[in-house]
Amino acid sequence: MAEAAVIAVGTKLIGAYGSYQTGKIQQKMYNQKARQALLRFDQEALNEKRKGIQVLQKILATQAAINARAGAGAIDPYSGTPQGLRVFATAEGMQDFQITRDNASLIEQVGILQSIDNKQAGSMAAYQGRLAALTQVGEAAFAYSQIGKPTPPQETTPISSMTPTYGGGPMAVV
């Protein structure tokens, strides 16, 4: 009887260690997800920044084309219609550039928030693992405290009252 109680205590302690380790492993997993989220969203933000650079390059190319056409037509590229076209092209391009900058900033912020969420989930998993381990240690301590104590007497039913009856009298056994 005592051996079974010792085995039960040992099993509880092994379970407690397993719960603790499971919480730590889950925390590591969530921390890895947090790092991956930062990397993924940083990459997406870089892609948006590249789009912004392409917009700026397109603005320069458009202005160069306006200047070349105006110069070919013997028109001053910095006044009149050519200047109006340059201002319009610059304004439209800068609007697109600002959108790409805002997108990159938002993407970075989403990555940071997702990383924080994953780290918090990891902390919660580690906490739950510790809590489960402590609960199991408490159960093991209680089980240990019960080792060697006499078990309370069990009520027994007299055999005579267990005799099956049929129709108010004892059943005949054939």
Coordinates of C-alpha atoms in Angstrom, one line a residue:
M1 CA 0.0 0.0 0.0
A2 CA 2.8 2.4 0.9
E3 CA 4.6 1.5 -2.2
A4 CA 1.7 2.6 -4.3
A5 CA 1.5 5.9 -2.5
V6 CA 5.2 6.5 -3.1
I7 CA 4.7 5.7 -6.8
A8 CA 1.8 8.1 -6.9
V9 CA 3.9 10.9 -5.3
G10 CA 6.7 10.2 -7.8
T11 CA 4.4 10.3 -10.7
K12 CA 3.0 13.6 -9.6
L13 CA 6.5 15.1 -9.3
I14 CA 7.4 13.8 -12.7
G15 CA 4.2 15.3 -14.1
A16 CA 5.1 18.6 -12.4
Y17 CA 8.5 18.7 -14.1
G18 CA 6.8 17.9 -17.4
S19 CA 4.4 20.7 -17.0
Y20 CA 7.1 23.1 -16.2
Q21 CA 9.2 22.0 -19.2
T22 CA 6.2 22.2 -21.5
G23 CA 5.6 25.8 -20.4
K24 CA 9.3 26.7 -21.1
I25 CA 9.2 25.0 -24.5
Q26 CA 6.0 26.8 -25.5
Q27 CA 7.5 30.1 -24.4
K28 CA 10.5 29.4 -26.6
M29 CA 8.2 28.6 -29.5
Y30 CA 6.3 31.9 -29.1
N31 CA 9.5 33.9 -28.8
Q32 CA 10.7 32.3 -32.0
K33 CA 7.3 33.3 -33.6
A34 CA 7.9 36.8 -32.3
R35 CA 11.3 37.0 -34.0
Q36 CA 9.9 35.6 -37.2
A37 CA 7.1 38.2 -37.2
L38 CA 9.6 41.0 -36.9
L39 CA 11.7 39.7 -39.7
R40 CA 8.7 39.1 -42.0
F41 CA 7.3 42.5 -41.4
D42 CA 10.7 44.2 -41.7
Q43 CA 11.0 42.5 -45.1
E44 CA 7.6 43.8 -46.2
A45 CA 8.4 47.3 -44.9
L46 CA 11.6 47.2 -47.0
N47 CA 9.6 46.2 -50.0
E48 CA 7.4 49.3 -49.5
K49 CA 10.5 51.5 -49.2
R50 CA 11.8 50.1 -52.4
K51 CA 8.5 51.0 -54.1
G52 CA 9.0 54.5 -52.7
I53 CA 12.5 54.7 -54.2
Q54 CA 11.0 53.6 -57.5
V55 CA 8.4 56.4 -57.3
L56 CA 11.2 58.9 -56.8
Q57 CA 13.1 57.5 -59.7
K58 CA 10.0 57.8 -61.9
I59 CA 9.6 61.4 -60.8
L60 CA 13.1 62.2 -61.9
A61 CA 12.7 60.4 -65.2
T62 CA 9.4 62.3 -65.9
Q63 CA 11.1 65.6 -65.1
A64 CA 14.0 64.7 -67.3
A65 CA 11.7 63.8 -70.2
I66 CA 9.8 67.1 -69.7
N67 CA 13.1 69.1 -69.8
A68 CA 14.3 67.2 -72.9
R69 CA 11.1 67.8 -74.8
A70 CA 10.9 71.4 -73.9
G71 CA 14.6 71.9 -74.8
A72 CA 14.0 70.1 -78.1
G73 CA 11.2 72.5 -78.9
A74 CA 13.3 75.6 -77.9
I75 CA 11.0 76.2 -74.9
D76 CA 12.2 77.3 -71.5
P77 CA 11.6 74.1 -69.3
Y78 CA 11.3 76.1 -66.1
S79 CA 8.4 78.3 -67.1
G80 CA 4.9 78.0 -68.6
T81 CA 3.5 74.6 -69.6
P82 CA 6.7 72.6 -69.0
Q83 CA 7.0 74.0 -65.5
G84 CA 3.3 73.2 -64.8
L85 CA 3.9 69.6 -66.0
R86 CA 6.9 69.3 -63.8
V87 CA 5.0 70.6 -60.7
F88 CA 2.1 68.3 -61.5
A89 CA 4.3 65.2 -62.0
T90 CA 6.2 66.0 -58.8
A91 CA 3.1 66.5 -56.7
E92 CA 1.5 63.2 -58.0
G93 CA 4.7 61.3 -57.5
M94 CA 5.3 62.7 -54.0
Q95 CA 1.8 61.7 -53.0
D96 CA 2.6 58.1 -54.1
F97 CA 5.9 58.3 -52.3
Q98 CA 4.2 59.4 -49.1
I99 CA 1.7 56.5 -49.3
T100 CA 4.6 54.0 -49.6
R101 CA 6.3 55.6 -46.6
D102 CA 3.1 55.4 -44.6
N103 CA 2.6 51.8 -45.6
A104 CA 6.1 50.9 -44.6
S105 CA 5.6 52.5 -41.2
L106 CA 2.3 50.7 -40.7
I107 CA 3.8 47.4 -41.6
E108 CA 6.6 47.9 -39.1
Q109 CA 4.1 48.8 -36.4
V110 CA 2.0 45.7 -37.1
G111 CA 5.1 43.5 -36.9
I112 CA 6.1 45.0 -33.6
L113 CA 2.5 44.5 -32.2
Q114 CA 2.5 40.9 -33.5
S115 CA 5.8 40.3 -31.9
I116 CA 4.6 41.7 -28.6
D117 CA 1.5 39.5 -28.8
N118 CA 3.6 36.4 -29.3
K119 CA 6.0 37.3 -26.5
Q120 CA 3.0 37.8 -24.1
A121 CA 1.6 34.4 -25.2
G122 CA 4.9 32.9 -24.5
S123 CA 5.0 34.4 -21.0
M124 CA 1.5 33.2 -20.4
A125 CA 2.4 29.6 -21.5
A126 CA 5.4 29.6 -19.2
Y127 CA 3.3 30.9 -16.3
Q128 CA 0.6 28.3 -16.9
G129 CA 3.4 25.6 -17.0
R130 CA 4.7 26.8 -13.6
L131 CA 1.2 27.0 -12.2
A132 CA 0.4 23.5 -13.3
A133 CA 3.7 22.3 -11.9
L134 CA 3.1 23.9 -8.5
T135 CA -0.4 22.4 -8.4
Q136 CA 1.0 19.0 -9.1
V137 CA 3.7 19.5 -6.5
G138 CA 1.0 20.4 -4.0
E139 CA -0.9 17.3 -4.9
A140 CA 2.2 15.2 -4.4
A141 CA 2.9 16.8 -1.0
F142 CA -0.6 16.0 0.1
A143 CA -0.3 12.4 -1.2
Y144 CA 3.0 12.2 0.7
S145 CA 1.4 13.4 3.9
Q146 CA -1.1 10.6 3.6
I147 CA 1.5 7.9 3.4
G148 CA 1.5 5.7 6.5
K149 CA -1.7 7.0 7.9
P150 CA -4.3 4.4 8.6
T151 CA -7.1 4.3 6.2
P152 CA -10.5 5.0 7.7
P153 CA -12.6 1.9 8.3
Q154 CA -15.1 1.1 5.5
E155 CA -18.6 0.2 6.3
T156 CA -19.3 -3.4 5.4
T157 CA -22.6 -4.8 4.6
P158 CA -23.5 -8.1 6.3
I159 CA -23.7 -11.0 3.9
S160 CA -27.1 -11.9 5.1
S161 CA -28.5 -8.6 3.8
M162 CA -26.9 -9.4 0.4
T163 CA -29.0 -12.5 -0.1
P164 CA -31.1 -11.9 -3.2
T165 CA -34.8 -12.0 -2.7
Y166 CA -37.7 -12.6 -5.0
G167 CA -41.2 -11.7 -4.3
G168 CA -40.6 -10.9 -0.6
G169 CA -38.8 -14.1 0.2
P170 CA -35.4 -15.7 -0.5
M171 CA -34.8 -16.9 -4.0
A172 CA -34.4 -20.6 -4.4
V173 CA -31.1 -21.6 -5.7
V174 CA -31.2 -24.7 -8.0

